[in-house]
Amino acid sequence: MAHSSAATPPQDERPDVQRVRESGRASVVVIGGGINGLATFRDLAMQGIDVVLVERDDFGSGATAASSHMIHGGLRYLENGELRLVRESVHERNSLLRIAPHFVRPLETTIPVYSTWSGLIAGPMRVLRHQKGKRATERGAAIIKIGLTLYDTFSRDNGSVPRHRFQGRKSSLEQLPALNPAIKYTATYFDASVHSPERLALDVMLDGQNANSNSHALNYVEAVGFDTDGVLLRDRETGRKFHVAADVVVNASGPWTDLTNEALGRKTEFMGGTKGSHIVLDNPELLAATGGREIFFEHQDGRVVLVYPLHGRVLVGTTDLEADPREVAVCTAAEVDYFFDLLGEVFPGVPVTHDQIVFTYSGIRPLPHHDDMAPGVVSRDYRIEVGESSSGAPVVSLIGGKWTTFRALGQTLSDKVLGLLGAPRVVSTDGVAIGGAVGFPATDAERAEWMSAHLSRLSDERQTVLMERYGSRASDVAMFLAAGTDANIGGMQLSQREVEYMIRNESARTVADVILRRTNLAFMGLADAEVLATVGTAMAEPLGWNGARLQHEISRCEEVLESRHTVSRSASA
Ligand SMILES: Cc1cc2nc3c(=O)[nH]c(=O)nc-3n(C[C@H](O)[C@H](O)[C@H](O)COP(=O)(O)OP(=O)(O)OC[C@H]3O[C@@H](n4cnc5c(N)ncnc54)[C@H](O)[C@@H]3O)c2cc1C
């Protein structure tokens, strides 16, 4: 998603921006508050480094907000021979199930298989790197079996993840009766999914801020240039520009990495991102048809297709199209048609209509420059390039990096920075619980006990919402809610004081920050006019908005929902 441009009346300077501006220096400036910039920020802050992160929009609003929500070992990367990436991805997947269990859960994944032998030659050949850049037309059972057996050996984590299983047509259709009856087999294995990625990104940011009083993460602050005084920043709320001198600058701007380097005075051609879109459907029959699993396969054109239940809706994705990061990525009508065709293939008896689409989203993958290689086979691994700025300070650019590997990537990037600073690594982030995972109850019984100890003043439904949204941080939120009068918003999904909590503790600045990234209201199709107005009103007092400003902020959110997420104003009204 490119950054929002709607003109906003100037505001007072935020205290943390003022602190950074008045200090005017930091050991490290990280540009970009997507998951990879945030993971690097957290890692550096935990080493005691004074680090400033700037994000021109909201945290987690770029490629980070556009993912398929999978935390996966990368079954497909095996086929491309990217064994390092698979090894790291499965380690991180298994680790995230332990260090972020409030957001990352096991995901049972089923591949429908229509033939026995297709792709048998092409698949292993590519593992052996004989056919790099080309792809098979279809995966048959034999090649999927070989792939999953290999994947099992890579990913079972001493047996804690179940082995894959293959089932014939009859038993597959008994379990998933709505599947296309033309299937010959299904293959089922386990990966993981992150149910609220932007919230996990916030937890990573908060860990960094809490680790070290000299670390600051600022949203709505943009890096616009570079000179001998350091990185030139612009506070997008006040319009004020200021410098921060740094020993090392990290460019973690995702798909916009070349554009940021250009703004810093250095021409690079590292990036070649591709656009991917998703739609979200409110269709109970389709939801039931998934049987609670992700249905995952590679379409004949090589694109990965996934259909799975999330927050009571069905997520369908994704596409893989060449894209220009200067333009805002949106899901087009052609992409919607493509998704509908696929749904017709997988679940031919389940009716799906356009008015069941409650939300769409799209983003650009921060992939490396890839000439004429087919987008689907471009390496998903990351690399780091070090260049020099005009002041002589090193600029470290990140190229690539998936959601799944953010913790390991943050540590690798931080090691590079520590090397440049001549500073030691104090702690590893491997295995360290993230945010609301600290003290998160592991079993159902512990969860019930924990909720009754910390959340008992709230209704059962609110308790569940807060646990899903904050993990063990829900106890802090409940205390904040109890300290004043409160009223619910959008049924039990949110409350006025909770919005205030998000402003005071999670840097929420706009209505869209709350609707899109700190809650799943937009994803679930619940961001109607009344919800927008109530959220806006709850934000007005703590942020000092007058009536005109409140109207402006609500319209701005409506405009974002309409232009980027296919939520029409008439529907939201
Ligand atoms: C369609 C799609 C599906 C995906 N599915 C998965 C999946 O299922 N699993 C998985 O592991 N990965 C997935 N990914 C990949 C993953 O989402 C991204 O690789 C990851 O989120 C990239 O994070 P990032 O921090 O590097 O980039 P971003 O999230 O894009 O962050 C970069 C940030 O830099 C900011 N910025 C840019 N310029 C400036 C500037 N001058 N000053 C300040 N800030 C600036 C931007 O606003 C942006 O927020 C998917 C990606 C896409 C697009």
XYZ file of C-alpha atoms and ligand atoms in Angstrom, residues 3 31-37 54-58 60-72 221-224 252-256 260 274-278 318-319 363-366 398 400-405, ligand 1:
107
model
C 1.276 6.037 1.675
C 13.423 3.714 8.072
C 10.238 1.674 7.695
C 7.848 0.345 10.352
C 6.771 -2.843 8.609
C 7.394 -6.125 10.384
C 11.035 -6.312 9.294
C 11.958 -2.767 10.351
C 10.418 6.169 11.544
C 7.355 5.017 9.624
C 5.706 7.454 7.239
C 2.260 5.903 7.644
C 1.016 3.663 10.426
C 2.420 -2.395 9.726
C 0.477 -0.647 6.980
C 2.661 -1.625 3.989
C 3.306 -5.159 2.690
C 2.944 -6.225 6.319
C -0.814 -5.559 6.148
C -1.230 -7.396 2.835
C -0.115 -10.911 3.706
C -1.988 -14.178 3.362
C -1.626 -14.575 7.148
C 0.505 -17.687 6.743
C 3.468 -18.477 8.932
C 4.856 -21.214 6.818
C 7.222 10.464 10.325
C 8.839 10.158 6.908
C 12.498 10.038 5.828
C 12.728 12.607 3.040
C 13.753 -1.314 5.705
C 11.179 0.323 3.422
C 10.004 -2.964 1.908
C 8.845 -2.523 -1.704
C 9.817 1.166 -1.477
C 13.888 5.619 -0.090
C 4.925 -8.090 -7.286
C 1.380 -7.246 -6.330
C -0.858 -9.713 -4.525
C -4.533 -9.262 -3.648
C -7.056 -10.976 -1.386
C -3.694 -14.438 -3.971
C -2.340 -13.041 -7.189
C -0.003 -5.089 -1.391
C 3.390 -5.360 -3.021
C 5.804 -8.109 -1.999
C 9.289 -6.693 -1.375
C 17.137 -4.845 3.291
C 13.175 -9.122 0.648
C 11.991 -10.823 3.830
C 8.725 -12.624 4.525
C 6.473 -12.309 7.548
C 7.418 -15.791 8.719
C 11.126 -15.051 9.164
C -0.005 -10.460 -1.224
C 1.029 -10.830 -0.212
C 0.915 -12.025 0.495
C 1.893 -12.385 1.417
N 1.719 -13.507 2.170
C 2.651 -13.861 3.073
C 2.452 -14.992 3.903
O 1.401 -15.614 3.884
N 3.440 -15.324 4.754
C 4.616 -14.640 4.816
O 5.508 -15.035 5.569
N 4.816 -13.527 4.088
C 3.857 -13.122 3.235
N 4.027 -11.991 2.477
C 5.278 -11.238 2.603
C 5.265 -10.284 3.782
O 3.993 -9.725 4.004
C 6.242 -9.144 3.513
O 7.410 -9.649 2.939
C 6.609 -8.408 4.778
O 5.448 -7.957 5.439
C 7.514 -7.243 4.438
O 7.674 -6.442 5.564
P 8.659 -5.192 5.474
O 8.743 -4.626 6.828
O 9.934 -5.604 4.845
O 7.943 -4.226 4.434
P 6.650 -3.285 4.626
O 5.640 -3.926 5.481
O 6.213 -2.840 3.288
O 7.230 -2.065 5.443
C 7.962 -1.041 4.840
C 7.463 0.254 5.441
O 8.321 1.319 5.047
C 7.535 2.491 5.041
N 8.252 3.511 4.274
C 8.531 3.522 2.964
N 9.237 4.616 2.643
C 9.429 5.313 3.794
C 10.080 6.531 4.108
N 10.697 7.264 3.183
N 10.074 6.960 5.395
C 9.454 6.233 6.365
N 8.805 5.074 6.097
C 8.809 4.609 4.836
C 6.239 2.040 4.407
O 5.165 2.918 4.716
C 6.073 0.645 4.991
O 5.199 0.620 6.107
C 3.023 -11.560 1.601
C 3.120 -10.338 0.930
C 2.113 -9.964 0.053
C 2.190 -8.624 -0.613
